[in-house]
mmCIF file of C-alpha atoms in Angstrom:
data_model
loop_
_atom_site.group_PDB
_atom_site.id
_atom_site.type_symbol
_atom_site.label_atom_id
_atom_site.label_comp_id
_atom_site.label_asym_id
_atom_site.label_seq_id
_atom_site.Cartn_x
_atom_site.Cartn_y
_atom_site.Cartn_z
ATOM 1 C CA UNK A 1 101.669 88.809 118.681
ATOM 2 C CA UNK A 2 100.997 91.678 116.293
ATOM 3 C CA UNK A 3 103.518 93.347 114.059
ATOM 4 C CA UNK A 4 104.139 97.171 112.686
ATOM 5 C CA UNK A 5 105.899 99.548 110.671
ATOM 6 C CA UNK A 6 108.095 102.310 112.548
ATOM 7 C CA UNK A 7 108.821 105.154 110.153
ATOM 8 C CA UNK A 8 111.219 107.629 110.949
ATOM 9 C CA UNK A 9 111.396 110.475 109.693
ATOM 10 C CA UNK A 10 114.814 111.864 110.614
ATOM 11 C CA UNK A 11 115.343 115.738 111.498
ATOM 12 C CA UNK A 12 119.075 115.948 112.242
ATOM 13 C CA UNK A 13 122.392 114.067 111.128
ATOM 14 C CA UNK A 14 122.784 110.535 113.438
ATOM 15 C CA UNK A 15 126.006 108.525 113.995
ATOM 16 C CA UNK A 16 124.961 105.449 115.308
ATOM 17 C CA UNK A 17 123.372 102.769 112.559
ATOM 18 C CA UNK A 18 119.587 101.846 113.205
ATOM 19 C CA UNK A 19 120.469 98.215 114.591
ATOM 20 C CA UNK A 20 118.166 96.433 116.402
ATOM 21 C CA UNK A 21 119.448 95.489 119.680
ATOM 22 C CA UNK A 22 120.112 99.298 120.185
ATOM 23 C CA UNK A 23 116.291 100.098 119.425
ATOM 24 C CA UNK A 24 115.447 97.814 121.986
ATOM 25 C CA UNK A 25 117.565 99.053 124.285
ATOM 26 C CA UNK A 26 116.895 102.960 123.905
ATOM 27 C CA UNK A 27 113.265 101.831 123.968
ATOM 28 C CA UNK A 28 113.590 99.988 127.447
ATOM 29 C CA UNK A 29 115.900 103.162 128.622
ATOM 30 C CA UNK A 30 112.845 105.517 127.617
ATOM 31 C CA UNK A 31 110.089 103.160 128.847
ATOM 32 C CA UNK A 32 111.996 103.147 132.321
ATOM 33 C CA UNK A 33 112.132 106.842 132.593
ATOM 34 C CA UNK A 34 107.852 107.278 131.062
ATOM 35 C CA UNK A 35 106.654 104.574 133.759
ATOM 36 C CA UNK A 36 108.930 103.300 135.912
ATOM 37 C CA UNK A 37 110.712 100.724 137.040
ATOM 38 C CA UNK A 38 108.432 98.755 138.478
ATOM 39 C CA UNK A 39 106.667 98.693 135.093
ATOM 40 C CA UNK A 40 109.691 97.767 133.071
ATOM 41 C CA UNK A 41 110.422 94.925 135.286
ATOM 42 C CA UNK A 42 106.958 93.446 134.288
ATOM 43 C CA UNK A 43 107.197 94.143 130.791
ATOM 44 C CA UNK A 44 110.442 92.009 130.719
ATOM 45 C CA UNK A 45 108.684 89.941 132.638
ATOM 46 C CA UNK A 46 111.431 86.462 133.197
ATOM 47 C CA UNK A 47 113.635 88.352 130.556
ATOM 48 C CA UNK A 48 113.624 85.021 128.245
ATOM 49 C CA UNK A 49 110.469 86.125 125.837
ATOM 50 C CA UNK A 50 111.152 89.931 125.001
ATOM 51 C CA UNK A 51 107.773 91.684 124.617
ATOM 52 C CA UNK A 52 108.857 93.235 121.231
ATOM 53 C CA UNK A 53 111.697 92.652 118.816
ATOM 54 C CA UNK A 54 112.789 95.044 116.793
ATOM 55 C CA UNK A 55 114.142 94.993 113.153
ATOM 56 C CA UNK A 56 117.166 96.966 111.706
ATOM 57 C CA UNK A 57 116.120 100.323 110.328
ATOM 58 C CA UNK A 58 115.945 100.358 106.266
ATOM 59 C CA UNK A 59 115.458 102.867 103.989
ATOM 60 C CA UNK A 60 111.651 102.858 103.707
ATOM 61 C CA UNK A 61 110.702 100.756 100.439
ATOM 62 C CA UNK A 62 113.943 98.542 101.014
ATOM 63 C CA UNK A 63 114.481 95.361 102.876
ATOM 64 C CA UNK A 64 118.258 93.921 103.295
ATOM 65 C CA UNK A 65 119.654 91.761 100.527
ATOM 66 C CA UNK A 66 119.731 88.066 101.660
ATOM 67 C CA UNK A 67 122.260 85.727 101.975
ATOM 68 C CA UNK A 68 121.966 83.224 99.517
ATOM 69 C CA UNK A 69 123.781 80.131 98.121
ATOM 70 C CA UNK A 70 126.468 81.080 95.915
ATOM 71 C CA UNK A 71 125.772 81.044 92.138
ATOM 72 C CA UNK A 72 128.263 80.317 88.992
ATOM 73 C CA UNK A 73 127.792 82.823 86.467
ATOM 74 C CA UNK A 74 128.510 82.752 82.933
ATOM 75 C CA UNK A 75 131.360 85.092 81.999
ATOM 76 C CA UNK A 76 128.861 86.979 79.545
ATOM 77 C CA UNK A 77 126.598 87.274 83.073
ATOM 78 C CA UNK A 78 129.855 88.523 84.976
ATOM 79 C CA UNK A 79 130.035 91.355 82.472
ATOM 80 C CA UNK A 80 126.166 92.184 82.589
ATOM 81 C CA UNK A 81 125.799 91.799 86.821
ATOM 82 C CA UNK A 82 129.396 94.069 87.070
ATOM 83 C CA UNK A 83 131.323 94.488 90.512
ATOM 84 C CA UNK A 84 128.660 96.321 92.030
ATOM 85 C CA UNK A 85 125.976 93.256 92.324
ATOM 86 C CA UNK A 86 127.975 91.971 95.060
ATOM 87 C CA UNK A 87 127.945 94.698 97.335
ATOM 88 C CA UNK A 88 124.348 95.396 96.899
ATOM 89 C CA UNK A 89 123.144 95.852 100.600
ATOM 90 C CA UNK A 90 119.574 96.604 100.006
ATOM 91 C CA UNK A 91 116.665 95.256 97.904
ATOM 92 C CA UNK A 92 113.228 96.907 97.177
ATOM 93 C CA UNK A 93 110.468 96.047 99.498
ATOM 94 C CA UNK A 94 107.653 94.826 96.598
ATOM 95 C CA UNK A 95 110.386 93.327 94.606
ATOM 96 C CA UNK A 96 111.499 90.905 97.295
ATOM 97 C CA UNK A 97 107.897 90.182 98.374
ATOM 98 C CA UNK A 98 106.746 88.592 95.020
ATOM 99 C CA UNK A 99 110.031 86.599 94.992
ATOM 100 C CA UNK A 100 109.809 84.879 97.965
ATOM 101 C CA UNK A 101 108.243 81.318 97.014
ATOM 102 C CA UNK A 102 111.749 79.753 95.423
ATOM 103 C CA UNK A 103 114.380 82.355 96.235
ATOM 104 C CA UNK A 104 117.804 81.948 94.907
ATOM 105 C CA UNK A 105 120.603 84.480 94.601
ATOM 106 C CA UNK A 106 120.441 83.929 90.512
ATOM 107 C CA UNK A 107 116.652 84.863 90.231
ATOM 108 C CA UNK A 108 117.414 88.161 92.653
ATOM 109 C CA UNK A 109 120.811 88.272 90.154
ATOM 110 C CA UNK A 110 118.273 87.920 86.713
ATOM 111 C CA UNK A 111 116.439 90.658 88.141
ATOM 112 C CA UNK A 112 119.000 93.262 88.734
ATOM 113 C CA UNK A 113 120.380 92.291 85.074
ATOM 114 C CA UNK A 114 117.171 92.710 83.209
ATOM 115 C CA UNK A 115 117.424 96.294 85.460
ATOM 116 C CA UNK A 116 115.048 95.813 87.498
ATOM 117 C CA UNK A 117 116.557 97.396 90.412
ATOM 118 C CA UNK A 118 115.962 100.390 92.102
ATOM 119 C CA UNK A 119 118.369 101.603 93.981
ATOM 120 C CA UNK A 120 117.757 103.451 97.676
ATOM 121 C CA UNK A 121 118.920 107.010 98.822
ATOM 122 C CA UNK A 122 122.203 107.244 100.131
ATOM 123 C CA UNK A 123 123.315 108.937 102.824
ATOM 124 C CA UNK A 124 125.590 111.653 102.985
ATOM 125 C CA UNK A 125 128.420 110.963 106.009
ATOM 126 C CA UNK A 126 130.287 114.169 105.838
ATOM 127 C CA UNK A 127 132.926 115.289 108.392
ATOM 128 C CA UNK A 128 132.050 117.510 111.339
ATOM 129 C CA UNK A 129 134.354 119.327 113.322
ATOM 130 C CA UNK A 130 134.450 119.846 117.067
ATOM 131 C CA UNK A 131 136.779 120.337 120.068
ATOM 132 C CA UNK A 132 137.845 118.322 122.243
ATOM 133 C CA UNK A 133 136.830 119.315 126.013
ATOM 134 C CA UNK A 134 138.779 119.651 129.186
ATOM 135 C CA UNK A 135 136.219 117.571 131.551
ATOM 136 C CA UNK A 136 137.579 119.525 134.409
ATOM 137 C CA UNK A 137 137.012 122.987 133.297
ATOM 138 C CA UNK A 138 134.789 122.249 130.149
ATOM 139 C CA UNK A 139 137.087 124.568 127.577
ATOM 140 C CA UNK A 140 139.280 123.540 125.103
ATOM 141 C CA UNK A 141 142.811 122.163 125.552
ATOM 142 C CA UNK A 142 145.773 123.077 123.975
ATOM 143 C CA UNK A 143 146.696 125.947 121.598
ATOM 144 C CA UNK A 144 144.655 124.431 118.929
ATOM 145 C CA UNK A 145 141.831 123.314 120.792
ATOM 146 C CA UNK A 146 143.029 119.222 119.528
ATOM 147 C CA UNK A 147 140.183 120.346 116.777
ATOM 148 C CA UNK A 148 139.045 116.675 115.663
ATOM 149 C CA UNK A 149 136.713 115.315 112.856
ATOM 150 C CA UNK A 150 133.312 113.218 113.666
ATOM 151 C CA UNK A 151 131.887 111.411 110.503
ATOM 152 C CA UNK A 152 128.030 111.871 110.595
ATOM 153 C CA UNK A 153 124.948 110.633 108.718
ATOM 154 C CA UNK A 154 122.906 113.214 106.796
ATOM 155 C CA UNK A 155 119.472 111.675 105.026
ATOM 156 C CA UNK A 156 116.271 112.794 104.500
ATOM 157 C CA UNK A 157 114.640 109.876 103.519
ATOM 158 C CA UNK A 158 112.790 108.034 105.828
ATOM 159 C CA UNK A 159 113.944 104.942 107.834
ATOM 160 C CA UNK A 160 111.485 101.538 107.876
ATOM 161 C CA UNK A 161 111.552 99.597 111.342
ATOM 162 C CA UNK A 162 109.767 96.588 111.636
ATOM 163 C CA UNK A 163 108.506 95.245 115.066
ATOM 164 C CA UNK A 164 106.563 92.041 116.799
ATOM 165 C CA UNK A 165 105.021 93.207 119.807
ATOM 166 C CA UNK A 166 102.772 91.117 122.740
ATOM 167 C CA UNK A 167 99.949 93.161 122.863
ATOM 168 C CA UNK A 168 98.972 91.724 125.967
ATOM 169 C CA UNK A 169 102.357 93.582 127.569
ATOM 170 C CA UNK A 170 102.183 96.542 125.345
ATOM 171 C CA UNK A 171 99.485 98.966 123.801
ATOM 172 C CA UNK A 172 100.283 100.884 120.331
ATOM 173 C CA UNK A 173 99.464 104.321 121.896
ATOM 174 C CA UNK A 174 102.413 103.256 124.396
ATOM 175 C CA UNK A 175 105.137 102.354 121.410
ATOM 176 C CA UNK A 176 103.969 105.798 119.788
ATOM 177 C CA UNK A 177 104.549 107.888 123.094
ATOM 178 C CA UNK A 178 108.028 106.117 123.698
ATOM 179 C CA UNK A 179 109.276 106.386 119.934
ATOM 180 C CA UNK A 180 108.153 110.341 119.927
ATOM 181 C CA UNK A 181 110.261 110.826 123.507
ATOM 182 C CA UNK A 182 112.883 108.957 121.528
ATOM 183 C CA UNK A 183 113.072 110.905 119.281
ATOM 184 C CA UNK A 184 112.955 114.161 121.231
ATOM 185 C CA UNK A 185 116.279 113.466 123.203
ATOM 186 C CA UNK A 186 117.867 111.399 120.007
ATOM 187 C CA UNK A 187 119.399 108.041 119.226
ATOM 188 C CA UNK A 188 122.690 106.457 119.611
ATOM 189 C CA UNK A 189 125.819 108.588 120.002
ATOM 190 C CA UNK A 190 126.137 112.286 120.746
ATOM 191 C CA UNK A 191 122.041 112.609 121.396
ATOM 192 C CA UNK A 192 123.012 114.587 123.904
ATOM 193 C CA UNK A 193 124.530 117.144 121.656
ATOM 194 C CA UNK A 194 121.310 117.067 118.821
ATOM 195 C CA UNK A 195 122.172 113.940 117.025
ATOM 196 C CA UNK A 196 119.895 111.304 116.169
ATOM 197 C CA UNK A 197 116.409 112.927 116.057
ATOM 198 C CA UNK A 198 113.321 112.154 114.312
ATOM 199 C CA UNK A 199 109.785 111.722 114.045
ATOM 200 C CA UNK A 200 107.575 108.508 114.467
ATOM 201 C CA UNK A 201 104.921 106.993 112.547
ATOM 202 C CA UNK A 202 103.245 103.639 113.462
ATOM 203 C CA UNK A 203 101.025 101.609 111.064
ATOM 204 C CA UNK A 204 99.663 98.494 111.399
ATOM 205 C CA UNK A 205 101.705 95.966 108.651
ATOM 206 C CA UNK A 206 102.776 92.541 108.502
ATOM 207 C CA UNK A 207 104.724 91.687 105.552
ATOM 208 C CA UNK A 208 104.502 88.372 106.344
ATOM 209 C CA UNK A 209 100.831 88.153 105.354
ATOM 210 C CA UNK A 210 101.707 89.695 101.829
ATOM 211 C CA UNK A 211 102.349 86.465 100.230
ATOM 212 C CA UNK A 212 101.365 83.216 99.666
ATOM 213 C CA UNK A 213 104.546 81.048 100.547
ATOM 214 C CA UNK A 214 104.670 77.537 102.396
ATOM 215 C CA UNK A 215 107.953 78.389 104.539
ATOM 216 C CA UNK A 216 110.962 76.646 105.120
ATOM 217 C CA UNK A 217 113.011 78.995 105.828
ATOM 218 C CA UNK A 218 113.330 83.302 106.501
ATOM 219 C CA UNK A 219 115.600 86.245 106.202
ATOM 220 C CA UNK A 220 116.525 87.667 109.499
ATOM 221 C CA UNK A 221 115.271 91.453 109.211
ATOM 222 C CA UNK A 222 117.365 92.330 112.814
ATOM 223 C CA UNK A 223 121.036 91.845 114.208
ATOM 224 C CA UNK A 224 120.652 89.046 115.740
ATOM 225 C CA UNK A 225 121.774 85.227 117.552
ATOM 226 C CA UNK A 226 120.136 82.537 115.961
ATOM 227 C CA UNK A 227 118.161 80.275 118.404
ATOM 228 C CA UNK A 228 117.613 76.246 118.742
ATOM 229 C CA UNK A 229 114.113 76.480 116.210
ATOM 230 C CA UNK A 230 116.797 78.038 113.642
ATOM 231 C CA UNK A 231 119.847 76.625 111.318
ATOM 232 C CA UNK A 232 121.971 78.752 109.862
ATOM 233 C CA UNK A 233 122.366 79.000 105.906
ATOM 234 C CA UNK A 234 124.003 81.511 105.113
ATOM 235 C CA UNK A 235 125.197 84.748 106.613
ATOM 236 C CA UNK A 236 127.673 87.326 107.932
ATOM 237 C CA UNK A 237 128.511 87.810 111.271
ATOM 238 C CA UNK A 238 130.192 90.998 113.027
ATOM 239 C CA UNK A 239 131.026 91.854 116.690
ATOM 240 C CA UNK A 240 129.019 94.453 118.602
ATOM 241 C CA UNK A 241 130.733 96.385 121.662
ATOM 242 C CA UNK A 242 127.455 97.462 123.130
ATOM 243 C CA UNK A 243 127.382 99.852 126.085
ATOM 244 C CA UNK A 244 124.598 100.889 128.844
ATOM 245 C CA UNK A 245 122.631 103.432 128.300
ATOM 246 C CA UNK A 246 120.041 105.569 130.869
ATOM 247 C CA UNK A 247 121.246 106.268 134.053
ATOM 248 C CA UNK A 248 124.171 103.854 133.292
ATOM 249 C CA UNK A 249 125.636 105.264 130.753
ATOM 250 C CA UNK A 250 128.536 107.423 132.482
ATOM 251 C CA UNK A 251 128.415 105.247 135.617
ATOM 252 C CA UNK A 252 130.879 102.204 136.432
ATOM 253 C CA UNK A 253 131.516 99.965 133.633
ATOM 254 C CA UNK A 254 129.326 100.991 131.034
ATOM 255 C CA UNK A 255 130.588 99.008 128.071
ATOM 256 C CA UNK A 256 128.747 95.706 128.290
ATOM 257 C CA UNK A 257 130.811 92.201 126.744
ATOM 258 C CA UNK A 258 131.056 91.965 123.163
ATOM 259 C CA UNK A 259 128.830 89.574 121.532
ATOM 260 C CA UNK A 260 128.872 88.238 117.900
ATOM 261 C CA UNK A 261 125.533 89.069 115.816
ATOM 262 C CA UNK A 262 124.382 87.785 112.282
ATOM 263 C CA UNK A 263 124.040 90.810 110.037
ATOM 264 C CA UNK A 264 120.250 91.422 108.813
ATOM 265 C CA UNK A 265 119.518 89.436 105.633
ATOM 266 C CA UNK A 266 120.989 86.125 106.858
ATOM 267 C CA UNK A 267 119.082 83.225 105.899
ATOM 268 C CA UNK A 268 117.611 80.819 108.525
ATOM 269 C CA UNK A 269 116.262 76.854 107.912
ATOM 270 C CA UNK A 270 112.974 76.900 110.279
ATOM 271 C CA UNK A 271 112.178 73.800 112.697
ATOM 272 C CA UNK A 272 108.660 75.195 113.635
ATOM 273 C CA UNK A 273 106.861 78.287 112.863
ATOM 274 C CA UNK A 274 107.520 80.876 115.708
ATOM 275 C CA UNK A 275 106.630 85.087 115.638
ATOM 276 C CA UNK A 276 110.135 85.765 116.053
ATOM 277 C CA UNK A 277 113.611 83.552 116.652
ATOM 278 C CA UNK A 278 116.743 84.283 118.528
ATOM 279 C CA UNK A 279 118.170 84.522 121.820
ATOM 280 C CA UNK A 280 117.854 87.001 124.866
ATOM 281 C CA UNK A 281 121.328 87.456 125.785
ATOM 282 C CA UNK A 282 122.652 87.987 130.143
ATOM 283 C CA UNK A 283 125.620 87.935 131.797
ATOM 284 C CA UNK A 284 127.225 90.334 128.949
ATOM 285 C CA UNK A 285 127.608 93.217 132.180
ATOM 286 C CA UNK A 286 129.474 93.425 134.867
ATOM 287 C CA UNK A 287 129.223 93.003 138.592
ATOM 288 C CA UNK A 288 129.156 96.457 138.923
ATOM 289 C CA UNK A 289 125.867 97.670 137.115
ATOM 290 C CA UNK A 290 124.174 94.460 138.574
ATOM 291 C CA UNK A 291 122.634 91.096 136.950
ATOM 292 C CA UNK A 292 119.357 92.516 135.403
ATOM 293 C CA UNK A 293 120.436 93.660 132.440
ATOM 294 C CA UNK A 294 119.709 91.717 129.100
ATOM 295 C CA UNK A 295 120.344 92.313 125.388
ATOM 296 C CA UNK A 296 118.087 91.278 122.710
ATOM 297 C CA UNK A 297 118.990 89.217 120.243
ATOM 298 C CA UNK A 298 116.058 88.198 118.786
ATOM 299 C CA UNK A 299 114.613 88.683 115.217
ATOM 300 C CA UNK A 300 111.879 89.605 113.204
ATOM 301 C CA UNK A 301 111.735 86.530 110.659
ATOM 302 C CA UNK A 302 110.398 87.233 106.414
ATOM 303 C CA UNK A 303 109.233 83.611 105.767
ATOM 304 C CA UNK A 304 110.462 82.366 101.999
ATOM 305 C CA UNK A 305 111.097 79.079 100.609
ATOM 306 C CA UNK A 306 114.587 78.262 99.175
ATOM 307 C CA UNK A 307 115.157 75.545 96.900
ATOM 308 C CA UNK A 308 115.802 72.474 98.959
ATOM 309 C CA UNK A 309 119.222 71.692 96.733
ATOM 310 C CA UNK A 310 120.073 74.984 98.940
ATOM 311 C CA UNK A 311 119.235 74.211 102.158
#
């Protein structure tokens, strides 16, 4: 297996997070419609080893804050970390690297309190009007035109993805030509309409040879469902609605079953040393759009040792 960096440099606003089960999905969608079916079928091969997992996108420089045992603090710590500590989402990238042999939520804590931190570009989600369509006739409706308000993403700072690829499947000259098609027609909701584009550029990086760490453990870097070589620590879970994309996207039952994901950053006890953990997920579709359809669950691991009093 060999790993990457996917930076994205984004052109227009986007809607839809950078998750990455949806990655792998829009990059199967694209693959499909480059070379074929025939060829996607033998990438995916007996669908239960994906040949490349995908992490969620992060604002390049930044990695997800992990989830950590909980900590007491000290009231006159309290007062120093403030309300905001908690809700930190993202850490920086060279920060987190150096801290990996004996992380705990109070050394990431001393760091941010010594001000340390550096905090990553937000982006701007500002309201955008449109109106909503008569699918008959294609014109507005009503005297007003039902004029509604879409909340939309505007950054232009660039967007990290981290991916474990079998280069035995896949070539890096093939990822490149089916992240710049990608990025031509968009990502996630409204492409169709200009949302979601951006520019791709691969480099050769695995931040799990940046350190030197003796593992027991690693912070999930994707959405994701852990799998048997994994035990949850600690973590936050949310449910995903997922729907079809391609050529199934407006045809039969496009929304696919819900499935409950582990938010990027959760921490994972390891039983053995794999490339990447997790689950690829079937039978969330229905009878309809047929059986082959999967959903990838898997993860990109960042190997750290906790404390064993927090295991």
């Amino acid at each position: 297996m060999q790993t990457l960096c996917i930076t994205l440099e984004i052109k227009s606003s986007f809607i839809s997070p950078f998750q990455s089960d949806t990655l792998f999905g829009h990059f199967c969608w694209t693959y499909l419609e480059l070379y074929g079916e025939q060829a996607l079928d033998k990438l995916l091969g007996d669908k239960q080893e994906p040949p490349i997992v995908f992490s969620d996108g992060f604002p390049s420089g930044f990695l997800p804050m992990p989830f950590l045992a909980p900590v007491i603090f000290s009231n006159e710590e309290k007062d120093k970390l403030g309300k905001d500590f908690k809700n930190k989402q993202f850490i920086e990238k060279d920060m987190l690297l150096q801290h990996l042999n004996g992380l705990t939520k109070r050394k990431i804590a001393e760091l941010y309190m010594n001000k340390q931190f550096k905090e990553p570009p937000k982006n701007k989600k500002l309201p955008v009007f449109k109106n909503s369509l008569d699918s008959r006739t294609h014109t507005t409706q009503g005297n007003s035109g039902q004029l509604f308000a879409s909340r939309e993403n505007f950054s232009n700072h660039p967007v990290d993805i981290y991916a474990v690829y079998n280069p035995d499947l896949l070539e890096q000259k093939q990822i490149k030509a089916v992240f710049d098609v990608m990025g031509i027609c968009g990502y996630g909701k409204d492409a169709s309409t200009g949302r979601g584009r951006f520019e791709a550029k691969i480099n050769k990086e695995d931040i799990n040879k940046l350190k030197d760490v003796t593992p027991n453990a690693f912070i999930s870097l994707s959405s994701c469902v852990p799998s048997d070589e994994s035990l949850l620590l600690y973590g936050k879970t949310f449910t995903k609605f997922g729907k079809h994309g391609g050529s199934l996207a407006g045809a039969g039952k496009h929304f696919k079953n819900p499935v409950i994901l582990f938010k990027a950053g959760s921490t994972f006890k390891i039983g053995e040393l794999r490339h990447t953990y997790g689950k690829m997920l079937s039978n969330l579709t229905t009878k309809e759009v047929g059986n082959k359809h999967v959903h990838n669950a898997c993860t990109v691991p960042l190997f750290c040792r906790i404390p064993d009093g927090d295991l």
